[in-house]
PDB file of C-alpha atoms in Angstrom:
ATOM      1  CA  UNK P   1     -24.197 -77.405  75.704  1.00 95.00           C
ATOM      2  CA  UNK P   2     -23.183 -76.858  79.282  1.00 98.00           C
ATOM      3  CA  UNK P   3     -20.078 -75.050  79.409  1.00 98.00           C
ATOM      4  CA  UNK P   4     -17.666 -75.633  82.628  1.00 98.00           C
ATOM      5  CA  UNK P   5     -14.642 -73.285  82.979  1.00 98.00           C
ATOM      6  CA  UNK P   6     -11.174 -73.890  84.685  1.00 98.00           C
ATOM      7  CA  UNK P   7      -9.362 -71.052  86.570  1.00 98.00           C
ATOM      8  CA  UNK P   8      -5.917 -70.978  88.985  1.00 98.00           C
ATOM      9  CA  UNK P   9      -5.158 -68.220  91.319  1.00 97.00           C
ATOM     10  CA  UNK P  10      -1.448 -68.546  90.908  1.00 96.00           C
ATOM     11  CA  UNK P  11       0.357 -65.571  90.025  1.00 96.00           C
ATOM     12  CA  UNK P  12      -3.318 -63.184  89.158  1.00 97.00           C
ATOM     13  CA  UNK P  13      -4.472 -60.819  91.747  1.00 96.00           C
ATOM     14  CA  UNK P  14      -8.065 -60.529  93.136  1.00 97.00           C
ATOM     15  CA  UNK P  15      -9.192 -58.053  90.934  1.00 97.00           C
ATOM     16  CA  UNK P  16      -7.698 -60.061  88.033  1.00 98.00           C
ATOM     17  CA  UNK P  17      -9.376 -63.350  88.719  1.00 98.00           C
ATOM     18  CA  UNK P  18     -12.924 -61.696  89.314  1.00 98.00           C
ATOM     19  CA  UNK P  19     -12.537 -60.073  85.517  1.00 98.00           C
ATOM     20  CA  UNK P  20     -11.336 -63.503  84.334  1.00 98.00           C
ATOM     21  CA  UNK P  21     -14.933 -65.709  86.095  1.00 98.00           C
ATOM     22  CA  UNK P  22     -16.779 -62.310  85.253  1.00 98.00           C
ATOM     23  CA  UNK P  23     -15.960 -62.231  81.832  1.00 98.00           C
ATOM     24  CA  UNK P  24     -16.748 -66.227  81.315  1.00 98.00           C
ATOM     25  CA  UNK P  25     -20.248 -65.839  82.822  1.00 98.00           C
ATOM     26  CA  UNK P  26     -19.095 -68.310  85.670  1.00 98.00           C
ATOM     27  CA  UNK P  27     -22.053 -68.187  88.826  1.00 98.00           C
ATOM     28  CA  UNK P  28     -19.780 -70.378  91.105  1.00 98.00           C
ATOM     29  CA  UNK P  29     -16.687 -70.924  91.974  1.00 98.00           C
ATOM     30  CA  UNK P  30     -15.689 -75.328  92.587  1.00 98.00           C
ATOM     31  CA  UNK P  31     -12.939 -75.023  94.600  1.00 98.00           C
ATOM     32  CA  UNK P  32     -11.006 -78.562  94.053  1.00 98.00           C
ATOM     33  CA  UNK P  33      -7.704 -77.851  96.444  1.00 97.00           C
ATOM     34  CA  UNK P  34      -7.061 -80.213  99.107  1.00 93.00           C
ATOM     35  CA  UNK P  35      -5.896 -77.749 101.321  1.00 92.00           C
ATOM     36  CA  UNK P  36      -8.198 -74.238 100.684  1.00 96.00           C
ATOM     37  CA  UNK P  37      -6.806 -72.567 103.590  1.00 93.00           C
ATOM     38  CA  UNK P  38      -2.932 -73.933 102.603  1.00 86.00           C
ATOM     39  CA  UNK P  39      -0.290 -70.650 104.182  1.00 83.00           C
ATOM     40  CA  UNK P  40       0.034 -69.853 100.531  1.00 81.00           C
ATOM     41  CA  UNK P  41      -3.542 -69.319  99.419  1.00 93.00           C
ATOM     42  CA  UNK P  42      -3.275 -65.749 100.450  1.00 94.00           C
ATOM     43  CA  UNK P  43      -6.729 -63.552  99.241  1.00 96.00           C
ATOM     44  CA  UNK P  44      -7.871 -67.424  98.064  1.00 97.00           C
ATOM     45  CA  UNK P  45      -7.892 -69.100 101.484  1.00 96.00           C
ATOM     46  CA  UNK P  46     -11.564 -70.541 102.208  1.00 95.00           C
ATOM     47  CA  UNK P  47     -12.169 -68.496 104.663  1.00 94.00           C
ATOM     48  CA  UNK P  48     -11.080 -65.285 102.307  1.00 96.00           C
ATOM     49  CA  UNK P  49     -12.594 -66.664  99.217  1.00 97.00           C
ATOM     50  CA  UNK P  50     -16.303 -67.279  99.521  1.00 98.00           C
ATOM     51  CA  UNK P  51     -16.928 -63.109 100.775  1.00 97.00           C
ATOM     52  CA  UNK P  52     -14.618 -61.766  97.813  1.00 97.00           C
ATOM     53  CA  UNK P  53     -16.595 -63.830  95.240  1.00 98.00           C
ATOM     54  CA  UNK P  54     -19.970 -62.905  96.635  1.00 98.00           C
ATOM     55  CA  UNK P  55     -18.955 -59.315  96.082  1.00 97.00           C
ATOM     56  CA  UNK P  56     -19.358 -59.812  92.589  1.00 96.00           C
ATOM     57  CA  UNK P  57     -22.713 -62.491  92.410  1.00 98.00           C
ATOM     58  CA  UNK P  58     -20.686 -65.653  92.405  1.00 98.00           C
ATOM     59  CA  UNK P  59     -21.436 -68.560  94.759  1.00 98.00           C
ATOM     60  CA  UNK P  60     -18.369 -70.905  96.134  1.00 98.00           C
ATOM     61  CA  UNK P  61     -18.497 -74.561  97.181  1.00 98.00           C
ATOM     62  CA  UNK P  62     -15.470 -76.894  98.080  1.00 98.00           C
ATOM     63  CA  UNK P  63     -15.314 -80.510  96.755  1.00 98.00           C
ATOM     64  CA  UNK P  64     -12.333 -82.105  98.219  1.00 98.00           C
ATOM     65  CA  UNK P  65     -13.270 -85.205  96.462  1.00 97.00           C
ATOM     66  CA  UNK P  66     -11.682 -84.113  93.395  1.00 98.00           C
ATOM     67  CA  UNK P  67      -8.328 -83.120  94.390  1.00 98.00           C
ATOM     68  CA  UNK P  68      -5.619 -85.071  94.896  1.00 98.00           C
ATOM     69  CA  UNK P  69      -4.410 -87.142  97.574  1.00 97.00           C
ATOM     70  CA  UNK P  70      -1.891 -84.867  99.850  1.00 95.00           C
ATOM     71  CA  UNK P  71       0.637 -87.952  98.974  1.00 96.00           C
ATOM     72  CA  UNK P  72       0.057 -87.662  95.705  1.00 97.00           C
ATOM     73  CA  UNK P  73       0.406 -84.003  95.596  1.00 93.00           C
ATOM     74  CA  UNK P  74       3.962 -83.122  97.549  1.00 95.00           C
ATOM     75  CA  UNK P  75       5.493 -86.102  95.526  1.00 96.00           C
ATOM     76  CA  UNK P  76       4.555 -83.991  92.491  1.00 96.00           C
ATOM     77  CA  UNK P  77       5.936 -81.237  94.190  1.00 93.00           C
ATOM     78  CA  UNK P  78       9.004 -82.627  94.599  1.00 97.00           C
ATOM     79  CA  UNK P  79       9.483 -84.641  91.677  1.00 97.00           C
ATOM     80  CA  UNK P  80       8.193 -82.372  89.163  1.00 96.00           C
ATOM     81  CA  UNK P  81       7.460 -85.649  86.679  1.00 98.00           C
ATOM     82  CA  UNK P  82       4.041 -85.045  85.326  1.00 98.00           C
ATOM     83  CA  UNK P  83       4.152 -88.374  83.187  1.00 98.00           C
ATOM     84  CA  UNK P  84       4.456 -89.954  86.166  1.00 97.00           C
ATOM     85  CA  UNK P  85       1.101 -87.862  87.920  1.00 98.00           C
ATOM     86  CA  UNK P  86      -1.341 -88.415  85.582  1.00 98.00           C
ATOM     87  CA  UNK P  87      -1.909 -92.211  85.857  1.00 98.00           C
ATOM     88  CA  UNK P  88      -2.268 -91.823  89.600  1.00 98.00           C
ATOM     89  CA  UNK P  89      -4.329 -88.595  89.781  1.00 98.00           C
ATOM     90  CA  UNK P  90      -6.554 -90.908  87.489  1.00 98.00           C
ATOM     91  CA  UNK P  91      -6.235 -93.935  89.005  1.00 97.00           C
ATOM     92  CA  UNK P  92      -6.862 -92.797  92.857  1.00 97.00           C
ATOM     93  CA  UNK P  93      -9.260 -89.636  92.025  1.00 97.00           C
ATOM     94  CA  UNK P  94     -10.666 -90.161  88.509  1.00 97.00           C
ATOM     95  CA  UNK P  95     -11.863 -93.584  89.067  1.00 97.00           C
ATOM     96  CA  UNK P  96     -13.260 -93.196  92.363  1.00 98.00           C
ATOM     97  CA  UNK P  97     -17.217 -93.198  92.610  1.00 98.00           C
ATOM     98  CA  UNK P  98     -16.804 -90.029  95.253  1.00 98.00           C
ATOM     99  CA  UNK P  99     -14.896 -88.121  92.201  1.00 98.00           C
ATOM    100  CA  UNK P 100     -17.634 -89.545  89.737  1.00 98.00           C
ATOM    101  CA  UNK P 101     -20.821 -88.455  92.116  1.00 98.00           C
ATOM    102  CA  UNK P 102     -18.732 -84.968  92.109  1.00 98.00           C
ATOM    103  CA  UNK P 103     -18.431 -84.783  88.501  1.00 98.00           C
ATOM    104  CA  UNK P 104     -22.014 -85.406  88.247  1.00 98.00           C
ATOM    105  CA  UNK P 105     -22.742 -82.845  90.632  1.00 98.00           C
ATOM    106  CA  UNK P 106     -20.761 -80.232  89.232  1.00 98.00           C
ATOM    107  CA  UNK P 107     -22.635 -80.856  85.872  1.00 98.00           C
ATOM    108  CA  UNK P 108     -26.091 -79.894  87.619  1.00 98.00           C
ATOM    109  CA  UNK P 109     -24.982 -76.543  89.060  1.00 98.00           C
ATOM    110  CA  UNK P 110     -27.202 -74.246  87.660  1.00 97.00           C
ATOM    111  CA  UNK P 111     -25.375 -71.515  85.363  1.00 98.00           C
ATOM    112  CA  UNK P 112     -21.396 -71.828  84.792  1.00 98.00           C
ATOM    113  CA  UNK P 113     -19.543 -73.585  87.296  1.00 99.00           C
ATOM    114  CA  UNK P 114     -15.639 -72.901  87.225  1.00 99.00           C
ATOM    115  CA  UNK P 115     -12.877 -75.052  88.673  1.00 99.00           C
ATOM    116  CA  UNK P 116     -10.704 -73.481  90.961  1.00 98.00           C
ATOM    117  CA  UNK P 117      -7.078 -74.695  91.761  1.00 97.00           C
ATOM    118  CA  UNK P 118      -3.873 -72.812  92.337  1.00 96.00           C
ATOM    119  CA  UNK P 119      -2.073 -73.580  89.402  1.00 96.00           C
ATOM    120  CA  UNK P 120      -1.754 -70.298  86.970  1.00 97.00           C
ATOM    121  CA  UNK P 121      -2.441 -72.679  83.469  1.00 97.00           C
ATOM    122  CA  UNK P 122      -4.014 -75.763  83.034  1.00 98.00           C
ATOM    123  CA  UNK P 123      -1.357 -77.449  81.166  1.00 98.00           C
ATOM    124  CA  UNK P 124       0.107 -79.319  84.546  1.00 97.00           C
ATOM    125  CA  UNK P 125      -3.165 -79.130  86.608  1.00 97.00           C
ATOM    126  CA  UNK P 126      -5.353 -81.675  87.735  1.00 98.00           C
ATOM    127  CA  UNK P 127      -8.561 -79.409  86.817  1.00 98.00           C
ATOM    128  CA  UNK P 128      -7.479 -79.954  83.282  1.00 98.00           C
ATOM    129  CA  UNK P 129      -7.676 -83.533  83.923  1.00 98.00           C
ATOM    130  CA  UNK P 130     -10.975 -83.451  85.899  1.00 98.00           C
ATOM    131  CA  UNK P 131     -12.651 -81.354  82.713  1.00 98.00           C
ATOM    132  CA  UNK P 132     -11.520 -83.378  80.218  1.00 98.00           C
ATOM    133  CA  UNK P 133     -13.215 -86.923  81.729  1.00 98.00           C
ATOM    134  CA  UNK P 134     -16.215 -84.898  82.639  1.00 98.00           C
ATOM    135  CA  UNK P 135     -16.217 -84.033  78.933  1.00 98.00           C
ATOM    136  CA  UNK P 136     -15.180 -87.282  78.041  1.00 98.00           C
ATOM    137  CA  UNK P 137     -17.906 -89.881  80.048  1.00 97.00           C
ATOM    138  CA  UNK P 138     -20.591 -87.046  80.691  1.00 97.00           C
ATOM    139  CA  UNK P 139     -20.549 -84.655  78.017  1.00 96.00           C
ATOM    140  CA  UNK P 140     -19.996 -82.993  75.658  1.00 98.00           C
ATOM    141  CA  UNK P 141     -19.050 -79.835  77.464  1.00 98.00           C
ATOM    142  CA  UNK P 142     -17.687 -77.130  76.626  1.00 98.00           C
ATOM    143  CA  UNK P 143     -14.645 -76.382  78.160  1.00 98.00           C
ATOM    144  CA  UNK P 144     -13.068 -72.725  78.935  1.00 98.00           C
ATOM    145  CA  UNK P 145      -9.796 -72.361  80.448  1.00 98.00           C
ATOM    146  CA  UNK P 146      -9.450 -68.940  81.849  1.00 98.00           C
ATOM    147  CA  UNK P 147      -5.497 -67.563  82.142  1.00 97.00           C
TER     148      UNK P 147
END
């Protein structure tokens, strides 16, 4: 069973998130941000990113395709309602055939890709949401949230 792992940056350190994808088995890194190189991404900025995971074996790739719309996102922001996310994150993302090809793709990755977003647990995240349809119309996977 292919297993796909979830992982934010929020609130861990460098050191801390390498242990977390090391410790999984994870060979690459799927960063799904909108905005990789965001004023806030600090060590994770895409430009940062890629050379501190190949330090430790792990590849990176970036598939906008699968975040959500910036719209979407600082609404969120603001109004804090997930309830009121979810059916729009699935709606506009989910349901688009660029998200689906990027699913797909994500499932052939050799080894154990990892979702990357900024959000410390998946509870309120939109990689939560991406593994579960992934595990939902492509699997089974199995699914490993690192914290």
């Amino acid at each position: 069973m292919k297993r796909v792992a979830t992982i934010g940056f929020g609130r861990k350190g460098a050191e801390r998130l390498i242990e977390l994808l090391n410790s999984a088995g994870v060979t690459i890194v799927v960063d799904i941000r909108r905005r990789p190189d965001g004023p806030l991404s600090g060590y994770a900025r895409q430009r940062d990113l890629p050379f501190i995971l190949r330090l430790s074996g792990i590849e990176y790739t970036h598939r906008p395709e699968l975040a959500p719309p910036t719209e979407l996102l600082d609404r969120y922001r603001e109004e804090k309602d997930w309830d009121a996310y979810v059916p729009v994150f699935e709606e506009l993302v989910l349901q688009s055939a660029e998200a689906k090809a990027a699913m797909k793709d994500v499932l052939a990755l050799p080894g154990v890709p990892a979702l990357l977003c900024v959000e410390p647990t998946p509870e309120k995240c939109h990689r939560r949401l991406i593994v579960e349809r992934m595990n939902d119309e492509l699997g089974p996977i199995e699914i490993v949230h690192l914290v």
